[in-house]
């Protein structure tokens, strides 16, 4: 199979996904509306690729990730994994799917059981899912620790005995232990020091190459996304506003919001030299009552009358944008 053919095989298809949370007000806590955290999002992940998902805090990135692994039940839309519709399957039916679909969380402290030695943390899911014979467990735990750059002796320690970066490595080893096809990484490095972030991102990149992992990589830091993603989707207030191959999106953003996000980011990278320093004005609107027309019009320096009235749809080309007046 050529790289091109491998690229064209979809592993995960998200179709018109809506994930809403009820807003409860008043004495009896009745739902008075919905936070439209994800509001009609369609995305496809191809085998072996890493798709970065960026946007400001609260725009719905985690809600997409959590819906994909079914920690949230979507309000509407479909999620197809390896061609199978997993949108509304029962928890029991989901069990075999979960093996192939793992999530790495932002907080390495909260995601490990403090009373379990690392050996058991890594061994237990493999044994529970009968992926391994008892006699092979030790060897597999050693292999996983080596894969994420930890010593074998780490297996006999407890989570509190590790640094944040080491805990995140353990979290990655645990996700890999079940040999998943897809990993959803939800801000896997944002709780860590910058130098440790670089190490973990480097590790993720090596693992992608070695294991041909498919990855949905969520972050609000553009830098992390740029390092690991082959394509990038930009999200604003529950919707995708731009999606393109990473190099193209960073070099030639077409949505004003993407340009502003990039303008707020100043890395020592020649790609960004000469780019104006820009600031995104105003607050993020209320996701339970999004603005009419284009949701970004209240903060967009280029907004015109049409933007207030008419909602732009995402174009279908490889560099897709949802804007009436995309940047040239
Ligand atoms: N369980 C919940 N109940 C009610 N509202 C929620 C819930 N989870 C998230 N939200 C709301 O949904 C919106 C999207 O949240 P989400 O966590 O998906 O954002 P995010 O893009 O991941 O943000 P961050 O970058 O801060 O992690 C926010 O307005 C948030 O307040
Ligand atoms: Mg989040």
Tab-separated table of C-alpha atoms and ligand atoms in Angstrom:
chain	number	residue	atom	x	y	z
A	1	UNK	CA	0.000	0.000	0.000
A	2	UNK	CA	1.422	3.421	-0.877
A	3	UNK	CA	1.572	6.168	1.730
A	4	UNK	CA	-1.136	7.951	-0.225
A	5	UNK	CA	-3.479	4.938	-0.080
A	6	UNK	CA	-2.787	4.497	3.633
A	7	UNK	CA	-3.634	8.162	4.143
A	8	UNK	CA	-6.960	7.813	2.422
A	9	UNK	CA	-8.278	5.053	4.682
A	10	UNK	CA	-10.460	6.628	7.357
A	11	UNK	CA	-10.090	5.200	10.858
A	12	UNK	CA	-12.399	7.619	12.649
A	13	UNK	CA	-15.277	9.528	11.119
A	14	UNK	CA	-17.096	12.150	13.145
A	15	UNK	CA	-20.273	13.234	11.352
A	16	UNK	CA	-22.333	16.258	12.376
A	17	UNK	CA	-21.502	15.709	16.039
A	18	UNK	CA	-23.427	17.707	18.628
A	19	UNK	CA	-22.501	17.419	22.298
A	20	UNK	CA	-24.679	19.629	24.492
A	21	UNK	CA	-24.740	20.028	28.271
A	22	UNK	CA	-27.913	21.097	30.055
A	23	UNK	CA	-27.779	24.487	31.799
A	24	UNK	CA	-29.642	24.193	35.093
A	25	UNK	CA	-31.022	27.306	36.725
A	26	UNK	CA	-33.484	28.060	39.472
A	27	UNK	CA	-34.662	26.241	42.559
A	28	UNK	CA	-35.564	22.939	40.976
A	29	UNK	CA	-32.540	22.781	38.711
A	30	UNK	CA	-34.605	22.369	35.578
A	31	UNK	CA	-32.698	22.569	32.299
A	32	UNK	CA	-33.251	26.046	30.902
A	33	UNK	CA	-31.074	25.626	27.841
A	34	UNK	CA	-27.953	23.916	26.588
A	35	UNK	CA	-24.271	24.720	26.423
A	36	UNK	CA	-23.602	23.814	22.809
A	37	UNK	CA	-20.059	22.604	23.481
A	38	UNK	CA	-19.805	20.801	20.127
A	39	UNK	CA	-22.228	22.097	17.541
A	40	UNK	CA	-22.229	20.225	14.243
A	41	UNK	CA	-18.654	19.074	13.861
A	42	UNK	CA	-17.511	16.690	11.115
A	43	UNK	CA	-13.924	15.398	11.058
A	44	UNK	CA	-12.150	12.411	9.538
A	45	UNK	CA	-8.936	10.881	10.873
A	46	UNK	CA	-6.959	8.762	8.453
A	47	UNK	CA	-4.861	5.784	9.468
A	48	UNK	CA	-1.420	6.760	10.743
A	49	UNK	CA	-2.013	10.518	10.874
A	50	UNK	CA	-1.992	12.906	13.802
A	51	UNK	CA	-4.698	15.524	13.637
A	52	UNK	CA	-4.154	18.509	15.925
A	53	UNK	CA	-7.216	20.217	17.395
A	54	UNK	CA	-6.683	23.769	18.659
A	55	UNK	CA	-8.753	26.668	19.936
A	56	UNK	CA	-9.241	28.830	23.013
A	57	UNK	CA	-10.247	27.427	26.375
A	58	UNK	CA	-13.906	26.345	26.437
A	59	UNK	CA	-14.334	26.017	22.656
A	60	UNK	CA	-15.255	22.320	22.932
A	61	UNK	CA	-12.010	20.429	22.224
A	62	UNK	CA	-12.244	18.066	25.202
A	63	UNK	CA	-15.941	17.549	24.543
A	64	UNK	CA	-15.063	16.188	21.088
A	65	UNK	CA	-12.374	13.907	22.558
A	66	UNK	CA	-14.637	12.697	25.345
A	67	UNK	CA	-17.466	12.042	22.894
A	68	UNK	CA	-15.156	9.976	20.665
A	69	UNK	CA	-14.183	7.674	23.536
A	70	UNK	CA	-17.808	7.838	24.720
A	71	UNK	CA	-17.147	9.438	28.087
A	72	UNK	CA	-19.900	11.785	26.893
A	73	UNK	CA	-22.976	10.650	25.063
A	74	UNK	CA	-23.487	12.787	21.960
A	75	UNK	CA	-26.725	14.677	21.524
A	76	UNK	CA	-26.779	14.100	17.765
A	77	UNK	CA	-24.530	12.982	14.920
A	78	UNK	CA	-22.520	9.826	14.336
A	79	UNK	CA	-19.106	8.492	15.322
A	80	UNK	CA	-17.732	5.701	13.159
A	81	UNK	CA	-14.623	3.870	14.317
A	82	UNK	CA	-13.097	1.408	11.837
A	83	UNK	CA	-16.372	1.749	9.948
A	84	UNK	CA	-18.475	0.690	12.963
A	85	UNK	CA	-21.088	3.103	14.317
A	86	UNK	CA	-20.255	3.470	18.025
A	87	UNK	CA	-22.449	6.511	18.699
A	88	UNK	CA	-25.047	4.758	20.791
A	89	UNK	CA	-23.737	1.256	21.497
A	90	UNK	CA	-24.092	0.025	25.101
A	91	UNK	CA	-21.197	0.054	27.571
A	92	UNK	CA	-20.937	-3.741	27.185
A	93	UNK	CA	-20.700	-3.499	23.399
A	94	UNK	CA	-18.185	-0.716	23.835
A	95	UNK	CA	-15.747	-2.876	25.830
A	96	UNK	CA	-13.948	-4.457	22.867
A	97	UNK	CA	-13.905	-1.081	21.077
A	98	UNK	CA	-12.254	0.612	24.101
A	99	UNK	CA	-9.234	-1.640	23.632
A	100	UNK	CA	-8.551	-0.043	20.288
A	101	UNK	CA	-9.464	3.470	21.351
A	102	UNK	CA	-7.485	4.976	24.233
A	103	UNK	CA	-7.333	8.419	25.805
A	104	UNK	CA	-4.406	10.201	27.480
A	105	UNK	CA	-5.513	12.963	29.825
A	106	UNK	CA	-4.101	16.365	30.684
A	107	UNK	CA	-3.456	15.680	34.342
A	108	UNK	CA	-0.902	12.934	34.924
A	109	UNK	CA	-1.508	13.212	38.698
A	110	UNK	CA	-5.188	12.369	38.615
A	111	UNK	CA	-5.063	9.680	35.962
A	112	UNK	CA	-3.057	7.081	37.928
A	113	UNK	CA	-4.315	5.060	40.884
A	114	UNK	CA	-2.142	6.195	43.845
A	115	UNK	CA	-2.434	2.834	45.622
A	116	UNK	CA	-1.262	0.738	42.689
A	117	UNK	CA	2.343	0.012	41.821
A	118	UNK	CA	3.207	0.838	38.229
A	119	UNK	CA	3.578	-2.865	37.479
A	120	UNK	CA	-0.086	-3.483	38.333
A	121	UNK	CA	-1.240	-0.288	36.612
A	122	UNK	CA	0.298	-1.552	33.388
A	123	UNK	CA	-0.401	-5.283	33.818
A	124	UNK	CA	-3.993	-5.205	35.032
A	125	UNK	CA	-5.743	-3.996	31.839
A	126	UNK	CA	-3.754	-6.448	29.687
A	127	UNK	CA	-4.717	-9.344	31.983
A	128	UNK	CA	-8.347	-8.218	32.328
A	129	UNK	CA	-8.708	-8.093	28.546
A	130	UNK	CA	-6.845	-11.409	28.148
A	131	UNK	CA	-4.339	-9.856	25.787
A	132	UNK	CA	-1.434	-11.659	27.348
A	133	UNK	CA	-0.481	-14.923	29.098
A	134	UNK	CA	0.467	-14.577	32.782
A	135	UNK	CA	3.976	-15.802	32.073
A	136	UNK	CA	4.537	-12.975	29.570
A	137	UNK	CA	3.369	-10.110	31.779
A	138	UNK	CA	6.764	-9.269	33.257
A	139	UNK	CA	8.414	-9.094	29.859
A	140	UNK	CA	5.634	-6.893	28.455
A	141	UNK	CA	5.763	-4.451	31.390
A	142	UNK	CA	9.546	-4.180	30.883
A	143	UNK	CA	8.998	-3.537	27.180
A	144	UNK	CA	6.405	-0.810	27.788
A	145	UNK	CA	8.616	0.982	30.316
A	146	UNK	CA	11.525	0.839	27.904
A	147	UNK	CA	9.318	2.192	25.106
A	148	UNK	CA	8.532	5.343	27.114
A	149	UNK	CA	12.087	5.718	28.417
A	150	UNK	CA	11.676	4.605	32.040
A	151	UNK	CA	13.896	2.114	33.917
A	152	UNK	CA	12.613	-1.397	34.674
A	153	UNK	CA	12.796	-0.656	38.407
A	154	UNK	CA	10.011	1.926	37.930
A	155	UNK	CA	7.548	-0.970	37.896
A	156	UNK	CA	7.901	-1.441	41.656
A	157	UNK	CA	7.233	2.148	42.656
A	158	UNK	CA	4.013	4.067	43.329
A	159	UNK	CA	2.785	7.101	41.333
A	160	UNK	CA	3.728	9.662	44.045
A	161	UNK	CA	7.377	8.646	43.656
A	162	UNK	CA	7.526	10.043	40.104
A	163	UNK	CA	7.798	13.525	38.604
A	164	UNK	CA	4.998	14.965	36.456
A	165	UNK	CA	6.798	14.129	33.217
A	166	UNK	CA	7.487	10.574	34.389
A	167	UNK	CA	3.836	10.151	35.391
A	168	UNK	CA	2.788	11.278	31.931
A	169	UNK	CA	5.169	8.665	30.445
A	170	UNK	CA	3.458	6.042	32.594
A	171	UNK	CA	0.070	7.286	31.354
A	172	UNK	CA	1.297	6.886	27.767
A	173	UNK	CA	2.660	3.381	28.521
A	174	UNK	CA	-0.707	2.416	29.974
A	175	UNK	CA	-2.577	3.687	26.916
A	176	UNK	CA	-0.168	1.775	24.664
A	177	UNK	CA	-0.427	-1.460	26.685
A	178	UNK	CA	-3.691	-2.330	24.958
A	179	UNK	CA	-2.199	-1.793	21.502
A	180	UNK	CA	-4.785	0.786	20.455
A	181	UNK	CA	-5.420	1.876	16.859
A	182	UNK	CA	-6.359	5.403	17.941
A	183	UNK	CA	-5.194	7.567	20.831
A	184	UNK	CA	-6.996	10.726	21.875
A	185	UNK	CA	-4.410	12.923	23.643
A	186	UNK	CA	-6.178	15.683	25.562
A	187	UNK	CA	-3.566	18.326	26.405
A	188	UNK	CA	-1.031	15.687	27.404
A	189	UNK	CA	1.709	18.215	28.138
A	190	UNK	CA	0.039	21.396	29.346
A	191	UNK	CA	0.487	20.537	33.052
A	192	UNK	CA	4.232	20.120	32.607
A	193	UNK	CA	7.338	22.350	32.537
A	194	UNK	CA	8.368	23.565	29.105
A	195	UNK	CA	11.508	21.386	29.000
A	196	UNK	CA	9.545	18.282	30.028
A	197	UNK	CA	6.833	19.176	27.482
A	198	UNK	CA	9.447	18.986	24.732
A	199	UNK	CA	10.576	15.562	25.959
A	200	UNK	CA	7.049	14.143	26.054
A	201	UNK	CA	6.210	15.579	22.622
A	202	UNK	CA	9.430	14.051	21.279
A	203	UNK	CA	8.420	10.716	22.782
A	204	UNK	CA	4.952	10.907	21.247
A	205	UNK	CA	6.495	11.694	17.869
A	206	UNK	CA	8.874	8.705	18.090
A	207	UNK	CA	5.995	6.424	19.059
A	208	UNK	CA	3.865	7.689	16.172
A	209	UNK	CA	6.641	6.793	13.748
A	210	UNK	CA	7.457	3.460	15.371
A	211	UNK	CA	3.947	2.160	16.014
A	212	UNK	CA	2.090	3.969	13.182
A	213	UNK	CA	-0.365	5.322	15.719
A	214	UNK	CA	-3.331	7.407	14.696
A	215	UNK	CA	-3.784	10.293	17.074
A	216	UNK	CA	-6.247	13.084	17.817
A	217	UNK	CA	-4.041	15.627	19.559
A	218	UNK	CA	-5.863	18.307	21.535
A	219	UNK	CA	-4.124	21.445	22.797
A	220	UNK	CA	-4.632	25.160	23.132
A	221	UNK	CA	-0.912	25.742	22.720
A	222	UNK	CA	-0.230	26.062	19.011
A	223	UNK	CA	3.435	25.091	19.509
A	224	UNK	CA	2.697	21.571	20.753
A	225	UNK	CA	0.247	20.968	17.913
A	226	UNK	CA	2.692	22.189	15.299
A	227	UNK	CA	5.365	19.775	16.487
A	228	UNK	CA	3.295	16.602	16.280
A	229	UNK	CA	0.443	17.118	13.791
A	230	UNK	CA	0.274	16.361	10.097
A	231	UNK	CA	-3.053	18.226	9.823
A	232	UNK	CA	-4.582	20.815	12.107
A	233	UNK	CA	-8.222	21.689	12.802
A	234	UNK	CA	-9.019	25.046	14.422
A	235	UNK	CA	-12.107	25.243	16.600
A	236	UNK	CA	-14.127	28.265	17.671
A	237	UNK	CA	-17.181	28.128	19.918
A	238	UNK	CA	-18.197	24.534	19.191
A	239	UNK	CA	-17.362	24.495	15.488
A	240	UNK	CA	-14.432	23.820	13.159
A	241	UNK	CA	-13.475	27.041	11.368
A	242	UNK	CA	-10.428	25.859	9.441
A	243	UNK	CA	-8.692	22.573	8.707
A	244	UNK	CA	-5.583	22.052	6.608
A	245	UNK	CA	-2.246	20.269	6.367
A	246	UNK	CA	-0.155	21.617	9.221
A	247	UNK	CA	2.510	23.373	7.151
A	248	UNK	CA	-0.112	25.143	5.033
A	249	UNK	CA	-2.212	26.242	7.983
A	250	UNK	CA	0.761	27.776	9.777
A	251	UNK	CA	2.199	29.388	6.650
A	252	UNK	CA	-1.014	30.671	5.123
A	253	UNK	CA	-3.941	30.772	7.550
A	254	UNK	CA	-7.217	31.580	5.769
A	255	UNK	CA	-9.578	32.157	8.693
A	256	UNK	CA	-9.114	35.466	10.560
A	257	UNK	CA	-9.411	33.569	13.855
A	258	UNK	CA	-6.559	31.218	12.922
A	259	UNK	CA	-4.444	34.207	11.952
A	260	UNK	CA	-5.166	35.835	15.299
A	261	UNK	CA	-4.352	32.611	17.176
A	262	UNK	CA	-1.044	32.384	15.336
A	263	UNK	CA	-0.385	36.070	15.905
A	264	UNK	CA	-0.753	35.520	19.639
A	265	UNK	CA	1.954	32.872	19.419
A	266	UNK	CA	5.582	33.987	19.121
A	267	UNK	CA	7.984	31.102	18.910
A	268	UNK	CA	11.601	31.391	17.795
A	269	UNK	CA	10.609	29.963	14.436
A	270	UNK	CA	11.447	31.556	11.059
A	271	UNK	CA	7.993	30.552	9.795
A	272	UNK	CA	6.470	33.212	12.029
A	273	UNK	CA	9.024	35.966	11.368
A	274	UNK	CA	7.429	39.120	10.072
A	275	UNK	CA	3.941	38.096	11.140
A	276	UNK	CA	2.125	40.984	12.763
A	277	UNK	CA	1.622	40.836	16.496
A	278	UNK	CA	-2.130	40.517	16.849
A	279	UNK	CA	-4.471	40.345	19.782
A	280	UNK	CA	-7.878	38.694	19.798
A	281	UNK	CA	-10.263	41.356	21.046
A	282	UNK	CA	-13.205	40.769	23.353
A	283	UNK	CA	-14.444	37.804	25.360
A	284	UNK	CA	-15.510	34.403	24.116
A	285	UNK	CA	-19.310	34.580	23.632
A	286	UNK	CA	-21.681	32.407	25.689
A	287	UNK	CA	-21.807	28.934	24.088
A	288	UNK	CA	-25.435	28.493	25.181
A	289	UNK	CA	-26.384	31.550	23.087
A	290	UNK	CA	-23.875	31.828	20.228
A	291	UNK	CA	-23.864	34.934	17.977
A	292	UNK	CA	-25.955	34.904	14.797
A	293	UNK	CA	-24.365	34.333	11.394
A	294	UNK	CA	-20.662	33.652	11.700
A	295	UNK	CA	-19.975	32.959	15.382
A	296	UNK	CA	-16.690	34.832	15.192
A	297	UNK	CA	-18.189	38.059	13.793
A	298	UNK	CA	-18.352	39.772	17.219
A	299	UNK	CA	-14.545	39.595	17.493
A	300	UNK	CA	-13.472	39.599	13.864
A	301	UNK	CA	-11.599	42.672	12.607
A	302	UNK	CA	-12.798	41.960	9.045
A	303	UNK	CA	-16.514	41.314	9.776
A	304	UNK	CA	-19.084	42.757	7.362
A	305	UNK	CA	-22.876	42.843	7.297
A	306	UNK	CA	-23.178	39.403	5.676
A	307	UNK	CA	-21.156	37.859	8.532
A	308	UNK	CA	-23.807	38.970	11.034
A	309	UNK	CA	-26.634	37.448	9.005
A	310	UNK	CA	-25.433	34.318	7.291
A	311	UNK	CA	-23.626	31.327	8.780
A	312	UNK	CA	-20.640	30.296	6.636
A	313	UNK	CA	-20.204	26.575	6.006
A	314	UNK	CA	-16.871	24.762	5.961
A	315	UNK	CA	-15.580	24.363	2.406
A	316	UNK	CA	-14.750	20.891	1.113
A	317	UNK	CA	-11.203	21.448	-0.178
A	318	UNK	CA	-8.034	20.109	1.537
A	319	UNK	CA	-7.540	23.575	3.008
A	320	UNK	CA	-11.079	24.006	4.300
A	321	UNK	CA	-12.303	27.248	5.840
A	322	UNK	CA	-15.645	28.493	7.177
A	323	UNK	CA	-15.528	32.197	6.360
A	324	UNK	CA	-17.356	34.492	3.915
A	325	UNK	CA	-14.191	36.513	3.326
A	326	UNK	CA	-11.221	34.167	3.795
A	327	UNK	CA	-7.745	35.685	3.766
A	328	UNK	CA	-5.837	35.359	0.533
B	1	LIG	N1	-19.915	18.370	32.161
B	1	LIG	C1	-20.222	19.594	31.738
B	1	LIG	N2	-21.384	20.206	32.099
B	1	LIG	C2	-21.698	21.433	31.654
B	1	LIG	N3	-20.940	22.164	30.822
B	1	LIG	C3	-19.773	21.619	30.427
B	1	LIG	C4	-19.343	20.311	30.857
B	1	LIG	N4	-18.143	20.040	30.284
B	1	LIG	C5	-17.837	21.119	29.549
B	1	LIG	N5	-18.801	22.071	29.614
B	1	LIG	C6	-18.827	23.366	28.895
B	1	LIG	O1	-18.715	23.076	27.517
B	1	LIG	C7	-17.861	24.011	26.865
B	1	LIG	C8	-16.726	23.283	26.198
B	1	LIG	O2	-15.909	22.677	27.193
B	1	LIG	P1	-14.626	21.790	26.843
B	1	LIG	O3	-14.111	21.212	28.115
B	1	LIG	O4	-14.973	20.859	25.754
B	1	LIG	O5	-13.630	22.926	26.286
B	1	LIG	P2	-12.090	22.855	25.900
B	1	LIG	O6	-11.958	23.427	24.536
B	1	LIG	O7	-11.563	21.491	26.137
B	1	LIG	O8	-11.432	23.883	26.927
B	1	LIG	P3	-9.984	23.835	27.667
B	1	LIG	O9	-8.992	24.289	26.640
B	1	LIG	O10	-10.128	24.823	28.775
B	1	LIG	O11	-9.741	22.438	28.153
B	1	LIG	C9	-17.441	25.002	27.952
B	1	LIG	O12	-18.285	26.120	27.857
B	1	LIG	C10	-17.659	24.243	29.240
B	1	LIG	O13	-17.961	25.129	30.274
B	2	LIG	MG1	-10.164	20.683	27.468
